[in-house]
Coordinates of C-alpha atoms in Angstrom, one line a residue:
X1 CA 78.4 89.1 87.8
X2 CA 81.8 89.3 89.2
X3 CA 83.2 87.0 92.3
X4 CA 86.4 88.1 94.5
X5 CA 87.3 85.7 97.5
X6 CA 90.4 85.7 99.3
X7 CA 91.8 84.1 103.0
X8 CA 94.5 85.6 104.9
X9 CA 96.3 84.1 107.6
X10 CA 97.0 86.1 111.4
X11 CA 99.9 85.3 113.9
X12 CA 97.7 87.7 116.4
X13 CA 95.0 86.3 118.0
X14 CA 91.3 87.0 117.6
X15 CA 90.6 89.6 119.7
X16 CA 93.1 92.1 118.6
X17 CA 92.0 91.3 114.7
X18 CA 88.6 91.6 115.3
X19 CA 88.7 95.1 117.4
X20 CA 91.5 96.5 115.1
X21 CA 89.1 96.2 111.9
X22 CA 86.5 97.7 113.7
X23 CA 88.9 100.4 114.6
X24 CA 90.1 100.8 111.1
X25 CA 88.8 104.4 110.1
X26 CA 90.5 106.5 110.0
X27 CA 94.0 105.6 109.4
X28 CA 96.2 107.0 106.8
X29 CA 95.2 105.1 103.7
X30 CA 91.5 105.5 104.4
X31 CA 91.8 109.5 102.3
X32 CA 88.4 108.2 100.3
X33 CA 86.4 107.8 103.6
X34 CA 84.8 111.2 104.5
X35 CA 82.9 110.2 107.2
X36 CA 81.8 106.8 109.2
X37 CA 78.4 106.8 111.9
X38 CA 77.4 104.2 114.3
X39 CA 73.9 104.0 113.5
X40 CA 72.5 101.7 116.0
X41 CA 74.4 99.1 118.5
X42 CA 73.0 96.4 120.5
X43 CA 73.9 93.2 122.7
X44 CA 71.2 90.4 121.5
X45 CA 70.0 87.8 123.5
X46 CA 72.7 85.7 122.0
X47 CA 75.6 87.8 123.9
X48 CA 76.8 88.8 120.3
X49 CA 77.7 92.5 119.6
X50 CA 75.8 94.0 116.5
X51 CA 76.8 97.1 115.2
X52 CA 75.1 99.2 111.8
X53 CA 77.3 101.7 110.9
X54 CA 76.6 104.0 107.7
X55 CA 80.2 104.8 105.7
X56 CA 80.2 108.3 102.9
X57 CA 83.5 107.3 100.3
X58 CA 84.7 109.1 97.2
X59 CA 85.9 107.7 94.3
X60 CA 86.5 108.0 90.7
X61 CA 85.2 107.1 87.4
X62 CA 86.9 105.8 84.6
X63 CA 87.6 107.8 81.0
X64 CA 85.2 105.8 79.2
X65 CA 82.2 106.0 81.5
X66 CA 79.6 107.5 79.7
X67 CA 79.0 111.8 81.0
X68 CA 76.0 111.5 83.7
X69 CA 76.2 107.6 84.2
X70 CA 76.0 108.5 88.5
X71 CA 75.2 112.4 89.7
X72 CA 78.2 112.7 91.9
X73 CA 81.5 110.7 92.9
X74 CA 80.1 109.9 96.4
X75 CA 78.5 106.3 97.7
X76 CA 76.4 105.8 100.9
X77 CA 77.8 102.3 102.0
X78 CA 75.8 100.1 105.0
X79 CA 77.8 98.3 107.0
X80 CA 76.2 95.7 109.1
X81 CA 78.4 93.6 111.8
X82 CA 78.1 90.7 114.4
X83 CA 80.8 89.9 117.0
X84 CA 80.7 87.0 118.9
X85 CA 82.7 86.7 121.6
X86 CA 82.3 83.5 123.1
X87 CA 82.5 81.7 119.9
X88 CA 85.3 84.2 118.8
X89 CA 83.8 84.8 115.4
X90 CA 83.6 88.1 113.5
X91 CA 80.7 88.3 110.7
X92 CA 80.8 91.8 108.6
X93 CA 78.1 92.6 105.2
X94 CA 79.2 96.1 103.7
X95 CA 76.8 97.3 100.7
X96 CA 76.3 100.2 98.7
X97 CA 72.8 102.3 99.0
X98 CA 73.0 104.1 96.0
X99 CA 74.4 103.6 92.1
X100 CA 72.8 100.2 92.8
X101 CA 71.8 99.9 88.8
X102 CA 75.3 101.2 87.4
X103 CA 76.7 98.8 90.1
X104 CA 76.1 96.8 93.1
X105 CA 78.9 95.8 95.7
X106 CA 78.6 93.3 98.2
X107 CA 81.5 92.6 100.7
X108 CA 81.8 90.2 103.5
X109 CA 83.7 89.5 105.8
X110 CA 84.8 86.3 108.3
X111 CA 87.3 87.0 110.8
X112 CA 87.4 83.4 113.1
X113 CA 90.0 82.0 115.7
X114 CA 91.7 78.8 114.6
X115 CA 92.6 76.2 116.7
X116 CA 96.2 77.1 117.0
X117 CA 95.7 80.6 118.0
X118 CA 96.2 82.0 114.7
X119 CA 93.5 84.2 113.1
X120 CA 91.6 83.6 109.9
X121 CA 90.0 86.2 108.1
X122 CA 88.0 85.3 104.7
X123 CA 87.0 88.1 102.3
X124 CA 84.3 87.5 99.4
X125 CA 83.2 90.6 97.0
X126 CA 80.5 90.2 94.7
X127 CA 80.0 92.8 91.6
X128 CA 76.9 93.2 89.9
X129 CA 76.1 95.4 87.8
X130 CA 72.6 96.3 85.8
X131 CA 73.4 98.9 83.5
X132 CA 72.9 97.5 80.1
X133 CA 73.8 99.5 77.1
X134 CA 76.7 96.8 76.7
X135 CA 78.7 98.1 79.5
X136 CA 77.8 96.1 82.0
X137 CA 80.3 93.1 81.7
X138 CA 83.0 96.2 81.5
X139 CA 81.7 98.1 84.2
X140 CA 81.8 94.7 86.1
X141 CA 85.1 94.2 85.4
X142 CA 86.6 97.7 86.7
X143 CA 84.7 97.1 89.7
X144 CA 86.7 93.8 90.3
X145 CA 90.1 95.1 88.8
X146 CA 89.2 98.7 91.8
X147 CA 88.7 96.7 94.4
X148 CA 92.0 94.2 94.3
X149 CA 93.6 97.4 93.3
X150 CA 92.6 99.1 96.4
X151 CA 92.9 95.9 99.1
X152 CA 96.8 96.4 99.3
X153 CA 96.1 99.9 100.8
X154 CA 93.2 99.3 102.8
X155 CA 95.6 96.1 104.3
X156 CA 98.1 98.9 105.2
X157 CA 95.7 100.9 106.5
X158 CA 94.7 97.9 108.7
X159 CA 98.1 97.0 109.7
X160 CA 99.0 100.6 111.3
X161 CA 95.7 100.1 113.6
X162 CA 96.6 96.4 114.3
X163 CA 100.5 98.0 114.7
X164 CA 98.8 100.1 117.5
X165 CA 96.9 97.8 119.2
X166 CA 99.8 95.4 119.7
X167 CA 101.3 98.6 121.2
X168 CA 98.8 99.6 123.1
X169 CA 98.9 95.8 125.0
X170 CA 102.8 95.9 126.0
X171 CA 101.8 99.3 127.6
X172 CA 98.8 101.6 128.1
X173 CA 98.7 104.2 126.1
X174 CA 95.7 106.6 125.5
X175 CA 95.6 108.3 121.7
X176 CA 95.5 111.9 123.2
X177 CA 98.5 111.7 124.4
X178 CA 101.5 110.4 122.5
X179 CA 104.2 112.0 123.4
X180 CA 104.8 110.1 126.8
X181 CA 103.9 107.0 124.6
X182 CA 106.5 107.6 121.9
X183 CA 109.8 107.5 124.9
X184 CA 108.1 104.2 125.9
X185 CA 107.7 103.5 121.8
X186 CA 111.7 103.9 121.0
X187 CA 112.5 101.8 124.2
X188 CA 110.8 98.9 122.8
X189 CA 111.2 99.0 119.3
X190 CA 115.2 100.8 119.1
X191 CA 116.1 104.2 117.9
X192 CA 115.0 104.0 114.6
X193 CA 111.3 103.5 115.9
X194 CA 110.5 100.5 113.9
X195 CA 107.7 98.3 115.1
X196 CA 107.3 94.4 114.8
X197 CA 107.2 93.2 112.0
X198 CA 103.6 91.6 110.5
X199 CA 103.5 87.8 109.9
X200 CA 100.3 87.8 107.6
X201 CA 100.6 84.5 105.1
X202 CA 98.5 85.1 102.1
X203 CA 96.4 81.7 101.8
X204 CA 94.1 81.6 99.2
X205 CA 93.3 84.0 96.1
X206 CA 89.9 83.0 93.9
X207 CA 88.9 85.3 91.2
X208 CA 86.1 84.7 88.4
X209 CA 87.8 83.1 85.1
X210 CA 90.2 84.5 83.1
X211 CA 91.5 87.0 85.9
X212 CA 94.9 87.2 86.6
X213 CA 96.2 85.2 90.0
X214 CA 96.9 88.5 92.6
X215 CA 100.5 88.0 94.1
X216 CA 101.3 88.0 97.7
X217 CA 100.4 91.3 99.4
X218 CA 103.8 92.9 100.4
X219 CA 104.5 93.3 104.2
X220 CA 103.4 96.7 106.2
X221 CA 106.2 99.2 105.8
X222 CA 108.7 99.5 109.3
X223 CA 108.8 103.0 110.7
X224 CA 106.6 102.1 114.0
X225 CA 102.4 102.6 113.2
X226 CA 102.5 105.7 115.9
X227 CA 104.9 107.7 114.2
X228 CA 103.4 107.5 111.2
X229 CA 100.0 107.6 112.4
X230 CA 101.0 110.7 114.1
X231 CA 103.0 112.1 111.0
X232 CA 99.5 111.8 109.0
X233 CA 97.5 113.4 111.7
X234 CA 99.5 116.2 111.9
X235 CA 99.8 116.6 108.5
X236 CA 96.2 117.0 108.1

């Protein structure tokens, strides 16, 4: 069994962080997600929000997976989430439904307002996998080595939608019509169409033993998170 855990700091409050990764498919790093369905949604008695959504990716396997280990490059992923408004705490369990013996995935997800404002979001991954046939340490291992690989892109995926959002508070904008939004979009962020910058601070990094220590994820690229959000759609 492998262990992934990592904290990363916010300058945007709690409410914008929390809606902007519920809003996070699509976006233009998200190519792997075919499709995402909001399965059931319901206010408990608490006055929390939970949502079940049901996510289809597509992936790849490596060169030295054995021919036939998983029928097709597709997973069913449940994705089960609690948002607390009052309390200003965001709870998220993503899991895989199928390939469960080759490998099981397990991601959650804290997003919680600190006292200074700032946002906190913790992220723990566990990899197990039940495969045997003296792969499964290896097979654990790619899973580990996939998923840091992949959390720099889905963070830039995030960023365009928490880009957006910020956006979307300085002035009203609806997603169907950007073009009155993008005269507005230059006036605020100059000529060149470059949005604020992100603030995120790394925190903390924890990976099982003898993993390597993953350096500071780089900041979101400038070039405003409408333009290329709309660059992407059109290109599509």
């Amino acid at each position: 069994m492998k262990f992934y855990s990592q904290s990363f700091l916010y300058d945007d409050p709690w409410s914008i962080v929390s809606l902007a990764y519920l809003l996070r498919y699509p976006n233009p790093y998200s190519s792997h997600i075919l499709s995402c369905d909001v399965i059931s949604r319901e206010i408990t008695p608490a006055g929390t929000l939970r949502t079940t959504r049901l996510i289809l990716k597509t992936g790849s396997l490596p060169r030295w997976a054995p021919k036939g280990i998983i029928s097709r490059a597709e997973s069913w992923v449940l994705e089960e989430s609690e948002v607390d408004p009052l309390g200003k705490v965001m709870r998220c369990t993503t899991k895989n439904l199928d390939h469960v013996k080759v490998m099981r995935v397990e991601e959650h997800i804290h997003i919680r307002q600190m006292e200074n404002g700032q946002t906190m979001q913790t992220t723990e991954a566990l990899f197990l996998s039940g495969f045997g046939w003296g792969l499964t340490k290896r097979i654990e291992n790619y899973g580990l080595a996939k998923f840091k690989a992949n959390l720099q892109r889905s963070r830039e995926g995030f960023f365009i939608i928490l880009d957006l959002i910020r956006q979307s508070r300085r002035q009203p904008m609806t997603l169907g019509a950007p073009d009155s939004y993008l005269a507005s979009h230059r006036m605020l962020n100059g000529p060149d169409g470059q949005a604020i910058a992100n603030h995120e601070v790394p925190v903390s990094t924890n990976a099982t033993a003898n993993d390597v220590p993953e350096s500071p994820p780089r900041p979101a690229s400038s070039g405003g998170a409408w333009s290329r959000l709309k660059s992407w759609l059109r290109s599509g």
